XYZ file of C-alpha atoms in Angstrom:
764
model
C 0.000 0.000 0.000
C 2.788 2.404 0.872
C 4.537 1.724 -2.452
C 1.276 2.259 -4.316
C 0.664 5.492 -2.416
C 4.163 6.729 -3.250
C 3.623 5.900 -6.924
C 0.312 7.728 -6.961
C 1.870 10.771 -5.308
C 4.768 10.690 -7.770
C 2.385 10.343 -10.702
C 0.316 13.239 -9.398
C 3.264 15.641 -8.947
C 4.927 14.583 -12.197
C 1.751 15.197 -14.210
C 0.939 18.359 -16.068
C -0.367 21.386 -14.242
C -3.795 20.992 -15.838
C -4.099 17.361 -14.676
C -2.956 18.287 -11.215
C -5.464 21.128 -11.076
C -8.323 18.873 -12.263
C -7.437 16.001 -9.961
C -6.681 18.277 -7.038
C -9.838 20.364 -7.344
C -12.010 17.242 -7.939
C -10.561 15.411 -4.966
C -10.912 18.472 -2.794
C -14.523 18.947 -3.909
C -15.298 15.265 -3.382
C -13.794 15.252 0.104
C -15.601 18.417 1.089
C -18.967 17.204 -0.347
C -18.496 13.809 1.335
C -17.904 15.500 4.652
C -20.912 17.756 4.090
C -23.298 14.919 3.115
C -22.016 12.685 5.921
C -22.596 15.458 8.395
C -26.086 16.095 6.967
C -26.928 12.368 7.177
C -25.769 12.288 10.782
C -27.918 15.255 11.636
C -30.973 13.708 9.846
C -30.435 10.412 11.642
C -30.219 12.128 14.991
C -33.343 14.089 14.140
C -35.324 10.939 13.188
C -34.234 9.164 16.366
C -35.116 12.180 18.459
C -38.546 12.446 16.779
C -39.276 8.729 17.414
C -38.290 9.081 21.059
C -40.429 12.161 21.471
C -43.344 10.348 19.763
C -43.022 7.361 22.107
C -42.921 9.587 25.189
C -45.846 11.643 23.905
C -47.937 8.475 23.412
C -46.991 7.256 26.911
C -47.937 10.600 28.439
C -51.221 10.664 26.483
C -52.031 7.100 27.589
C -51.201 8.012 31.222
C -53.419 11.090 31.121
C -56.383 9.271 29.532
C -55.997 6.248 31.804
C -55.987 8.109 35.118
C -59.783 8.130 35.752
C -60.135 4.550 34.635
C -57.353 3.418 36.914
C -58.928 5.279 39.840
C -62.312 3.772 38.936
C -60.731 0.354 38.367
C -62.656 0.194 35.089
C -61.129 -2.435 32.816
C -63.328 -1.657 29.873
C -62.506 1.999 29.902
C -58.821 1.136 29.993
C -59.298 -1.275 27.055
C -60.927 1.437 24.965
C -58.146 3.848 25.856
C -55.552 1.260 24.840
C -57.350 0.666 21.564
C -57.120 4.336 20.654
C -53.409 4.415 21.353
C -52.834 1.041 19.642
C -54.205 2.537 16.441
C -51.225 4.959 16.179
C -48.602 4.013 13.536
C -45.548 1.958 14.550
C -47.111 1.054 18.009
C -46.285 -2.538 18.710
C -47.507 -2.856 22.333
C -49.405 -0.729 24.859
C -50.258 -1.501 28.559
C -51.206 0.031 31.890
C -49.513 -1.121 35.122
C -50.246 -0.549 38.788
C -47.467 0.772 41.058
C -46.354 -2.823 41.854
C -45.950 -3.608 38.130
C -49.047 -5.727 37.747
C -50.730 -5.430 34.324
C -54.048 -3.607 34.644
C -54.694 -3.411 30.891
C -52.926 -4.838 27.826
C -53.575 -5.082 24.124
C -53.329 -8.808 24.727
C -56.146 -9.573 27.220
C -54.342 -12.766 28.262
C -51.612 -10.808 29.951
C -53.966 -8.740 32.174
C -53.171 -9.463 35.819
C -49.622 -10.652 35.113
C -46.611 -9.211 36.975
C -43.644 -7.755 35.111
C -40.309 -8.903 36.479
C -37.845 -7.984 33.751
C -34.936 -5.632 34.512
C -36.388 -2.700 32.579
C -39.688 -3.022 34.448
C -38.051 -3.293 37.875
C -36.355 0.044 37.231
C -39.816 1.635 37.599
C -39.750 0.810 41.278
C -36.777 3.171 41.879
C -37.630 6.624 43.264
C -35.839 8.448 40.449
C -38.168 6.992 37.822
C -41.088 9.217 38.708
C -41.116 11.042 35.368
C -41.851 9.866 31.824
C -38.813 8.268 30.262
C -37.505 5.558 27.952
C -36.704 2.181 29.395
C -34.639 0.950 26.386
C -32.952 3.171 23.736
C -30.540 0.686 22.206
C -32.887 -1.818 20.606
C -35.014 -1.540 17.462
C -38.107 -0.749 19.672
C -38.528 2.326 21.856
C -40.098 1.389 25.292
C -41.558 4.584 26.830
C -43.325 4.815 30.243
C -45.194 7.678 31.942
C -46.506 7.795 35.512
C -50.264 7.867 36.144
C -50.602 10.630 38.721
C -53.681 11.770 40.622
C -54.505 15.373 41.218
C -52.916 15.093 44.619
C -49.612 14.069 43.008
C -49.834 10.370 43.986
C -48.596 7.805 41.413
C -51.262 5.178 40.918
C -49.720 3.340 37.989
C -47.723 3.423 34.804
C -48.667 3.833 31.150
C -46.258 1.904 28.894
C -45.968 2.132 25.072
C -43.585 0.108 22.834
C -42.963 1.937 19.541
C -41.205 0.247 16.562
C -38.562 2.105 14.363
C -39.006 0.452 10.976
C -40.187 3.677 9.346
C -37.289 5.622 10.871
C -34.867 3.039 9.518
C -36.471 3.277 6.078
C -36.221 7.039 6.235
C -32.508 6.817 7.052
C -31.901 4.399 4.168
C -33.642 6.793 1.867
C -31.545 9.656 3.149
C -28.311 7.717 2.581
C -29.282 6.862 -0.971
C -30.151 10.451 -1.742
C -26.899 11.647 -0.105
C -24.844 9.219 -2.207
C -26.579 10.397 -5.339
C -25.920 13.991 -4.465
C -22.292 13.121 -3.656
C -21.747 11.530 -7.031
C -23.463 14.446 -8.720
C -21.303 16.928 -6.779
C -18.124 15.044 -7.678
C -19.079 14.994 -11.326
C -20.005 18.668 -11.421
C -16.863 19.602 -9.408
C -14.628 17.637 -11.761
C -16.245 19.307 -14.779
C -15.910 22.747 -13.246
C -12.318 21.954 -12.227
C -11.494 20.859 -15.771
C -13.026 24.000 -17.249
C -11.237 26.209 -14.714
C -7.931 24.393 -15.200
C -8.302 24.663 -18.937
C -8.942 28.382 -18.759
C -6.057 28.991 -16.360
C -3.538 26.607 -17.922
C -4.232 27.818 -21.430
C -2.735 31.218 -20.553
C -0.146 29.517 -18.391
C 0.884 27.465 -21.412
C 1.038 30.710 -23.342
C 3.332 32.154 -20.667
C 5.466 28.991 -20.736
C 5.772 29.285 -24.504
C 6.675 32.950 -24.064
C 9.384 31.983 -21.546
C 10.765 29.373 -23.959
C 10.835 31.945 -26.767
C 12.603 34.404 -24.489
C 15.165 31.749 -23.624
C 15.677 31.123 -27.318
C 15.970 34.874 -27.907
C 12.877 35.020 -30.174
C 10.265 36.831 -28.107
C 10.021 39.950 -26.027
C 6.301 40.179 -25.028
C 3.456 37.769 -24.223
C -0.136 38.110 -25.494
C -2.002 37.227 -22.286
C -4.573 39.901 -21.398
C -6.596 39.180 -18.300
C -7.991 41.159 -15.405
C -7.078 38.611 -12.748
C -3.808 37.717 -11.049
C -2.617 35.761 -14.095
C -3.127 38.844 -16.238
C -1.234 40.956 -13.736
C 1.524 38.344 -13.797
C 1.643 38.529 -17.604
C 1.769 42.344 -17.458
C 4.516 42.179 -14.849
C 6.463 39.772 -17.070
C 6.162 42.184 -20.008
C 7.325 45.078 -17.831
C 10.162 42.927 -16.529
C 11.150 42.093 -20.094
C 11.103 45.794 -20.990
C 13.301 46.506 -17.976
C 15.628 43.633 -18.834
C 15.882 44.765 -22.440
C 16.617 48.302 -21.289
C 19.190 46.998 -18.839
C 20.642 44.774 -21.555
C 21.006 47.726 -23.875
C 22.589 49.721 -21.056
C 24.760 46.733 -20.148
C 25.831 46.345 -23.772
C 26.684 50.035 -23.856
C 28.577 49.787 -20.581
C 30.350 46.669 -21.817
C 31.357 48.449 -25.002
C 32.441 51.502 -23.009
C 34.328 49.275 -20.594
C 36.045 47.519 -23.479
C 36.915 50.882 -25.035
C 38.304 52.142 -21.744
C 40.227 48.934 -21.229
C 41.760 49.428 -24.656
C 42.576 53.040 -23.775
C 44.010 51.923 -20.439
C 46.042 49.247 -22.200
C 47.419 51.813 -24.649
C 48.066 54.298 -21.838
C 49.858 51.702 -19.724
C 51.838 50.580 -22.752
C 52.869 54.103 -23.723
C 53.731 54.952 -20.111
C 55.641 51.694 -19.555
C 53.369 51.169 -16.550
C 52.750 47.943 -14.670
C 49.794 46.887 -12.528
C 50.390 45.073 -9.252
C 48.544 43.691 -6.286
C 49.572 42.059 -3.034
C 47.206 40.084 -0.813
C 47.800 40.747 2.868
C 45.954 37.518 3.698
C 47.640 35.038 1.336
C 50.926 36.973 1.013
C 50.780 36.467 -2.767
C 51.890 39.206 -5.191
C 51.110 39.574 -8.904
C 52.497 41.965 -11.536
C 51.128 42.672 -15.023
C 53.553 44.488 -17.338
C 52.674 46.635 -20.334
C 54.972 48.626 -22.588
C 58.728 48.122 -22.646
C 59.152 48.261 -18.881
C 59.096 45.424 -16.405
C 61.479 43.242 -14.466
C 61.944 40.443 -17.014
C 59.926 37.958 -14.925
C 58.280 34.949 -16.631
C 54.573 35.517 -17.220
C 54.600 39.229 -16.425
C 53.146 40.073 -19.865
C 50.429 37.403 -19.800
C 46.874 37.859 -18.608
C 47.641 35.876 -15.459
C 50.724 37.996 -14.690
C 53.894 37.100 -12.814
C 53.020 35.554 -9.469
C 55.103 34.930 -6.386
C 54.993 34.921 -2.625
C 55.837 37.929 -0.512
C 59.302 36.670 0.435
C 60.434 36.294 -3.197
C 59.182 39.782 -4.036
C 60.828 41.250 -0.950
C 64.189 39.980 -2.199
C 63.757 42.096 -5.352
C 63.296 45.285 -3.328
C 66.414 47.256 -2.481
C 67.331 46.691 1.191
C 67.251 50.439 1.860
C 63.657 50.659 0.552
C 62.200 47.686 2.467
C 61.529 49.673 5.689
C 59.536 52.104 3.550
C 57.213 49.307 2.401
C 56.728 48.095 5.961
C 55.810 51.648 6.957
C 53.277 51.773 4.105
C 51.581 48.551 5.135
C 51.326 49.709 8.752
C 49.942 53.109 7.731
C 47.381 51.656 5.340
C 46.148 49.172 7.925
C 45.580 52.010 10.405
C 44.129 54.580 7.989
C 41.254 53.466 5.801
C 41.237 55.034 2.339
C 44.858 56.201 2.511
C 47.013 56.205 -0.634
C 50.769 56.056 -1.054
C 53.210 57.093 -3.748
C 56.971 56.780 -3.597
C 60.047 55.686 -5.509
C 61.266 52.128 -4.892
C 64.266 50.381 -6.386
C 63.562 46.906 -7.792
C 66.071 44.455 -9.231
C 65.691 43.286 -12.810
C 66.362 39.632 -13.568
C 69.614 40.709 -15.225
C 70.804 42.238 -11.936
C 70.182 45.915 -12.743
C 68.518 48.117 -10.122
C 65.633 50.067 -11.643
C 63.723 52.880 -10.006
C 59.932 52.564 -10.109
C 57.324 55.068 -9.021
C 55.002 52.919 -6.910
C 51.434 54.060 -6.286
C 48.731 52.127 -4.493
C 46.036 51.896 -1.868
C 44.403 49.325 0.395
C 41.299 47.560 -0.967
C 39.144 45.771 1.609
C 36.341 43.334 0.741
C 34.695 40.198 2.095
C 37.417 38.124 0.468
C 40.206 39.943 2.340
C 42.563 42.944 2.198
C 44.679 43.662 -0.873
C 47.260 46.297 -1.742
C 46.915 47.320 -5.404
C 48.317 50.015 -7.668
C 50.710 50.833 -10.504
C 54.442 50.639 -11.180
C 56.084 53.074 -13.601
C 59.736 52.736 -14.592
C 61.173 56.192 -13.841
C 64.846 55.251 -13.904
C 65.696 57.513 -16.832
C 63.304 60.219 -15.663
C 64.920 60.326 -12.221
C 68.350 60.460 -13.856
C 67.216 63.389 -15.972
C 65.707 65.021 -12.895
C 68.995 64.598 -11.059
C 70.816 66.126 -14.024
C 68.310 68.979 -14.090
C 68.648 69.401 -10.335
C 72.400 69.498 -10.777
C 72.011 72.141 -13.464
C 69.649 74.034 -11.160
C 72.160 73.850 -8.345
C 74.902 75.039 -10.659
C 72.640 77.851 -11.842
C 71.974 78.877 -8.242
C 75.672 78.736 -7.509
C 76.335 80.778 -10.635
C 73.781 83.309 -9.452
C 75.450 83.347 -6.049
C 78.804 83.799 -7.718
C 77.370 86.571 -9.860
C 76.045 88.369 -6.784
C 79.353 87.778 -5.052
C 81.113 89.092 -8.139
C 79.105 92.288 -8.092
C 79.922 92.725 -4.425
C 83.572 91.873 -5.048
C 83.693 94.360 -7.922
C 82.589 97.191 -5.698
C 84.939 96.190 -2.905
C 87.858 95.602 -5.281
C 87.331 99.005 -6.895
C 87.659 100.872 -3.599
C 90.416 98.532 -2.392
C 92.389 99.033 -5.598
C 92.101 102.804 -5.260
C 93.595 102.660 -1.778
C 96.306 100.242 -2.916
C 97.116 102.520 -5.838
C 97.647 105.427 -3.476
C 99.787 103.277 -1.160
C 101.877 101.967 -4.014
C 102.320 105.347 -5.699
C 103.342 107.140 -2.519
C 105.662 104.289 -1.551
C 107.286 104.479 -4.962
C 107.699 108.236 -4.599
C 109.168 107.824 -1.142
C 111.565 105.145 -2.439
C 113.030 107.546 -4.978
C 113.499 110.179 -2.314
C 114.885 107.758 0.319
C 118.445 108.428 1.375
C 119.445 105.100 2.974
C 119.402 101.536 1.579
C 117.375 100.307 4.602
C 114.623 102.816 3.869
C 114.552 101.783 0.199
C 114.384 98.100 1.255
C 111.489 98.819 3.602
C 109.660 100.769 0.902
C 110.264 97.915 -1.563
C 108.601 95.569 0.959
C 105.599 97.932 1.141
C 105.409 98.058 -2.654
C 105.574 94.222 -2.900
C 102.864 93.831 -0.235
C 100.664 96.324 -2.101
C 101.216 94.460 -5.341
C 100.391 91.152 -3.643
C 97.243 92.639 -2.101
C 96.280 93.997 -5.487
C 96.721 90.544 -6.966
C 94.503 88.994 -4.310
C 91.822 91.635 -4.863
C 91.980 91.017 -8.595
C 91.706 87.253 -7.976
C 88.618 87.705 -5.755
C 87.057 89.850 -8.444
C 87.950 87.341 -11.154
C 86.539 84.370 -9.186
C 83.347 86.248 -8.332
C 82.793 86.983 -12.022
C 83.450 83.324 -12.997
C 86.695 84.142 -14.741
C 90.360 84.103 -13.857
C 93.247 86.410 -14.489
C 95.133 85.503 -17.652
C 97.665 82.876 -16.500
C 101.378 83.054 -17.188
C 104.595 81.372 -16.159
C 105.037 81.226 -12.369
C 107.925 79.664 -10.476
C 106.245 77.509 -7.862
C 109.179 77.168 -5.427
C 109.170 80.770 -4.178
C 105.353 80.689 -3.956
C 105.503 77.566 -1.766
C 108.099 79.150 0.528
C 105.999 82.327 0.759
C 102.956 80.256 1.772
C 105.094 78.553 4.420
C 106.091 81.917 5.880
C 102.462 83.082 5.884
C 101.186 79.937 7.666
C 104.070 79.530 10.107
C 102.486 81.609 12.907
C 99.228 79.560 12.749
C 100.554 75.981 12.781
C 100.075 75.481 16.571
C 102.392 72.527 17.065
C 102.258 71.156 13.520
C 105.275 70.927 11.224
C 105.048 72.374 7.698
C 107.750 71.072 5.394
C 108.507 71.996 1.771
C 110.122 69.390 -0.467
C 111.629 71.312 -3.387
C 113.644 69.471 -6.072
C 116.101 72.379 -6.168
C 115.756 73.213 -9.852
C 113.237 75.929 -10.730
C 109.764 74.611 -11.620
C 107.702 76.851 -13.856
C 103.961 76.210 -14.119
C 101.226 77.887 -16.127
C 99.204 79.720 -13.477
C 98.946 83.101 -11.786
C 101.009 83.976 -8.737
C 98.280 85.399 -6.470
C 95.868 82.611 -7.385
C 98.560 79.985 -6.814
C 99.211 81.451 -3.365
C 95.501 81.201 -2.669
C 95.346 77.567 -3.861
C 98.270 76.460 -1.689
C 97.008 78.453 1.286
C 93.559 76.805 1.078
C 95.017 73.292 0.789
C 97.532 73.836 3.596
C 94.895 75.374 5.897
C 92.605 72.356 5.270
C 95.517 69.994 6.035
C 96.332 71.982 9.178
C 92.718 71.848 10.392
C 92.459 68.160 9.529
C 94.893 67.074 12.258
C 95.972 68.229 15.692
C 99.534 66.909 15.622
C 101.927 65.649 12.986
C 103.318 66.943 9.729
C 102.012 68.802 6.693
C 104.207 68.323 3.645
C 104.205 70.601 0.594
C 105.909 68.608 -2.123
C 106.887 70.058 -5.533
C 107.879 67.960 -8.541
C 107.583 67.572 -12.276
C 105.936 64.229 -13.098
C 103.735 62.321 -15.517
C 100.060 62.436 -14.515
C 97.773 59.385 -14.623
C 94.158 58.701 -13.590
C 91.184 61.063 -13.417
C 90.528 64.456 -11.868
C 88.711 64.253 -8.526
C 86.510 67.293 -9.261
C 85.779 67.282 -13.021
C 86.246 63.473 -13.522
C 88.250 64.057 -16.726
C 91.371 61.964 -17.416
C 94.728 63.510 -16.441
C 97.690 62.495 -18.602
C 101.032 63.871 -19.742
C 103.865 65.831 -18.154
C 102.804 68.326 -15.464
C 104.108 70.254 -12.504
C 102.696 68.523 -9.409
C 102.086 70.397 -6.157
C 101.140 67.918 -3.383
C 99.803 68.871 0.065
C 100.002 65.812 2.353
C 98.749 65.509 5.937
C 98.727 62.714 8.521
C 95.112 63.101 9.616
C 92.353 60.463 9.959
C 91.402 60.586 6.280
C 88.205 61.601 4.471
C 85.161 59.290 4.434
C 83.820 58.089 1.082
C 80.481 59.918 1.372
C 82.252 63.216 2.107
C 84.972 62.699 -0.513
C 82.450 62.918 -3.343
C 81.250 66.367 -2.247
C 84.384 68.202 -1.100
C 84.529 70.426 -4.222
C 80.891 71.549 -3.949
C 80.530 75.250 -3.127
C 79.423 75.890 0.461
C 79.806 72.211 1.461
C 81.802 71.938 4.673
C 82.278 69.557 7.583
C 83.599 72.358 9.812
C 80.641 74.737 9.855
C 80.664 74.861 13.654
C 84.260 76.121 13.564
C 83.622 78.738 10.907
C 84.168 76.758 7.687
C 82.505 78.403 4.671
C 82.783 75.517 2.200
C 84.439 77.768 -0.428
C 88.102 76.771 -0.006
C 88.182 73.724 -2.276
C 85.605 75.296 -4.609
C 88.076 78.159 -5.151
C 90.868 75.616 -5.691
C 88.736 73.849 -8.306
C 87.897 77.093 -10.116
C 91.421 78.468 -10.169
C 93.211 75.237 -11.098
C 90.801 74.396 -13.917
C 91.044 77.984 -15.144
C 94.742 77.284 -15.673
C 93.883 74.043 -17.552
C 94.990 72.009 -14.555
C 93.424 69.214 -12.485
C 93.210 67.978 -8.889
C 93.549 64.425 -7.586
C 92.864 63.230 -4.041
C 94.167 60.196 -2.131
C 92.803 59.532 1.339
C 93.107 56.812 3.933
C 93.612 56.696 7.659
C 96.909 58.439 8.460
C 97.438 60.001 5.025
C 95.492 62.424 2.846
C 97.134 63.923 -0.232
C 95.836 66.635 -2.608
C 97.777 66.662 -5.895
C 97.466 69.808 -8.015
C 98.591 69.136 -11.604
C 99.514 72.293 -13.569
C 100.725 72.569 -17.159
C 104.482 73.042 -17.526
C 105.436 76.582 -18.631
C 108.563 78.057 -20.236
C 110.714 80.195 -17.960
C 110.183 83.883 -18.965
C 113.134 86.165 -19.776
C 114.322 88.223 -16.815
C 112.959 91.804 -16.999
C 115.532 94.611 -17.098
C 114.576 97.359 -14.677
C 114.993 100.797 -16.201
C 117.077 103.271 -14.241
C 115.287 105.888 -12.269
C 114.754 108.982 -14.364
C 115.516 112.452 -13.180
C 112.721 114.826 -12.445
C 111.887 116.758 -15.565
C 111.133 120.374 -15.669
C 107.596 121.464 -15.098
C 107.324 122.571 -18.705
C 107.247 118.960 -19.965
C 104.331 117.249 -21.845
C 100.926 118.174 -20.473
C 99.135 115.059 -19.111
C 95.518 114.901 -17.866
C 94.903 112.488 -14.937
C 91.206 111.591 -14.325
C 90.175 109.677 -11.135
C 87.366 110.239 -8.657
C 89.589 109.093 -5.779
C 91.687 112.171 -4.702
C 94.517 110.090 -3.235
C 94.969 108.157 -6.471
C 94.924 111.312 -8.595
C 97.381 113.071 -6.320
C 99.850 110.157 -6.222
C 99.729 109.665 -9.994
C 100.333 113.372 -10.515
C 103.463 113.244 -8.369
C 104.781 110.171 -10.253
C 104.198 111.798 -13.627
C 105.697 115.097 -12.534
C 108.730 113.199 -11.348
C 108.985 111.756 -14.837
C 109.081 115.282 -16.298
C 105.429 115.786 -17.169
C 103.099 118.689 -16.467
C 99.981 117.215 -14.838
C 96.394 118.417 -14.424
C 94.053 116.302 -12.237
C 90.261 116.037 -12.814
C 87.913 114.186 -10.402
C 85.462 112.824 -12.965
C 84.297 112.620 -16.563
C 82.381 115.888 -16.480
C 85.318 117.790 -14.933
C 87.730 116.392 -17.545
C 85.485 117.315 -20.441
C 85.155 120.813 -18.986
C 88.917 121.386 -19.374
C 90.329 122.479 -22.707
C 94.095 122.178 -23.188
C 96.548 120.602 -25.649
C 96.878 117.342 -23.742
C 99.861 115.203 -24.712
C 98.211 112.186 -23.021
C 95.258 111.274 -20.845
C 95.460 108.760 -17.952
C 91.924 107.867 -16.717
C 90.282 105.473 -14.293
C 87.612 103.135 -15.700
C 84.872 103.290 -13.044
C 83.916 106.707 -11.700
C 80.844 108.207 -10.126
C 79.585 110.101 -13.204
C 80.709 107.690 -15.937
C 83.493 105.453 -17.142
C 86.882 106.031 -18.700
C 85.465 104.610 -21.945
C 82.783 107.307 -21.909
C 85.534 109.912 -21.556
C 87.603 108.307 -24.328
C 84.617 108.287 -26.699
C 83.860 111.931 -25.942
C 87.497 112.976 -26.486
C 87.746 111.017 -29.743
C 84.530 112.650 -30.866
C 86.210 116.072 -30.345
C 89.081 114.965 -32.568
C 91.515 114.096 -29.763
C 94.178 111.804 -31.212
C 96.769 111.766 -28.412
C 97.333 108.546 -26.387
C 94.738 107.553 -23.797
C 95.789 105.179 -20.980
C 92.866 103.376 -19.214
C 93.237 102.051 -15.618
C 90.881 99.371 -14.226
C 90.793 96.825 -11.450
C 89.106 94.273 -13.769
C 90.562 94.309 -17.291
C 87.932 91.776 -18.429
C 85.205 94.450 -18.441
C 87.007 96.440 -21.156
C 86.099 95.242 -24.666
C 88.835 94.677 -27.215
C 87.243 97.335 -29.419
C 87.853 100.051 -26.817
C 89.548 103.085 -28.448
C 92.425 103.407 -25.962
C 96.180 103.113 -26.439
C 97.042 101.238 -23.245
C 95.107 99.185 -20.652
C 96.706 98.913 -17.204
C 95.529 97.028 -14.150
C 94.679 98.824 -10.954
C 96.443 99.410 -8.665
C 98.968 100.540 -11.212
C 102.257 98.885 -11.861
C 104.271 102.131 -11.986
C 106.945 100.606 -14.191
C 104.299 99.666 -16.780
C 102.853 103.164 -16.590
C 106.285 104.750 -17.076
C 107.010 102.404 -19.959
C 103.724 103.436 -21.584
C 104.637 107.108 -21.142
C 108.167 106.548 -22.513
C 106.708 105.095 -25.636
C 104.628 108.219 -25.941
C 107.242 110.803 -24.870
C 110.693 109.244 -25.251
C 112.550 112.571 -25.232
C 111.011 113.836 -22.005
C 110.579 110.712 -19.901
C 113.617 108.786 -20.844
């Protein structure tokens, strides 16, 4: 039975919807109608039974009421007639009257009159609770009803008993069951028919919707044709609206997909043109992936595929430069603590061929249900950073050039005033030397003149360095310069020993004396400050150079004059050694170091076409200055001192806005036999009108320059010699219309030579 039931259930649920609707509705209708008819039959049966019971009791009560006078009168005939009337009622099978002791007073069967009733049902009448009319037996096919015969005083004088058969009630119930079964069958038939019609109506449109769904799945249909006012119609309308929405979304999705594909292509081209890479690193699985586009990348297998180059965190960490690994750890910590934070920095990664490449790394932390991931881009900026460093170097050099230009302007102003004072000192010392009476006085004045000349050289060198140029080099004997530097530094050695190693033979190098003094002073001062005790050696030699310059990195070869400054200090560290020639870089800023000493050495030495090499280790640091070898110049022949000429000699105009300089030059020229007029500026000189034999003028003055004066004089037709004095000869163009250009402070011998060429008869 269970297997059959399971098969029926399976058949029912595997059938079509229409069959299930028909069967389900029919079964439901049949069950409900069966329950209804069964309930109606039960109620009809109960009603028939109740009516039969009430009829039996009513007959018993009627018999008791009509029998009362006859029982009191003890009239048997009257009781017989009363029984006959009751016996005529339908379904009455027996009727009798009993006295209180259950003796038969009257019976439809006269033979039983006077008999005593002893059955169990009859004996129950003797109990006190049986004083009312009631049924003695309700279970059998006959209803046995009794009613007390009561006098007016309430005394029971007997019992009226009626036995009523139930054949008609049974027939009525059979009839009711037959009719109920007929109605049940009719209800099942009508319910099945109605269920079939309803299922057909509903499933017809359902089949239409199923066909519509199949067409949609096949891509052939977009709307259904079901139009109803009920729920199925609303479902069909909702399906059509859903299809419209889906079609609209599909069109939008197709557009988005096309736009996404276009943007992916643009992104691919952009990444390719930018040599950019995409990367991600899972903080949960510790797996990293890189996708490379363009010509960049690290040369890893699979980095240009769709899957990318994969590896664990440890293998990727090995490719990161050790100095940059703490930076990554800092990133990860920061991103974990700050949601939405981004990072961007340069990181060095190692290519598979061993090269270290610089990548600009950008990324952020992405958090989802699947975990936390770092993701971003990698751009190879190795060449860009190199170009930026070159540009930064150019910018630094530009700033230094601007600083040097500002320093040059300052030095020009200072050198101008300083040269004026030195010119006055030198001129007056020269005058005093000619008038000195003792050799000691002339020796002292010669010392003053040499010191003034040396100071003038230093001022000129400061001016030349500030302007980014150097004084025109010549042949300089380096031995006397080294010994002069030794004498200058001797008072400041403080326990150190300064030794000069000179080969004995004169060494001539292409340089400039004042600048060479400055170079050796700077190197010796650095060596002195580099050690507290020990020896500083200044070694001179002519040797063959090898290797590269420590400042310009150019190769140094060939025969040179080498000036070496060697100390016994702790040496120079590698990181400092690469920067020692940078302007303003110093390791002794707290002790007053300016960082210009070695920068000046670099500028001066390279201006003479020389180079510098450095050797440094613990206990020995050596700076080697390599200068080109120069020919020894011919010894100058000093002209004898001329006698003072008469005041009626050639008329010379001296123009200088510094009174001391003009006065001293006037005395020198008068001593040489010239008549001299002094003017304190361009305007004053042009205001004088005389037959000048020569004009000696300063270059820079308050109201103009010596060139302005020369142009004005030439414009007036002045053809006599013009001698121009300046502290910086480089500012005078070669096209200047002057006959002689002399440095300031003046070399008096050069001035006198220039005047002799102009006036040989008077100044010789």
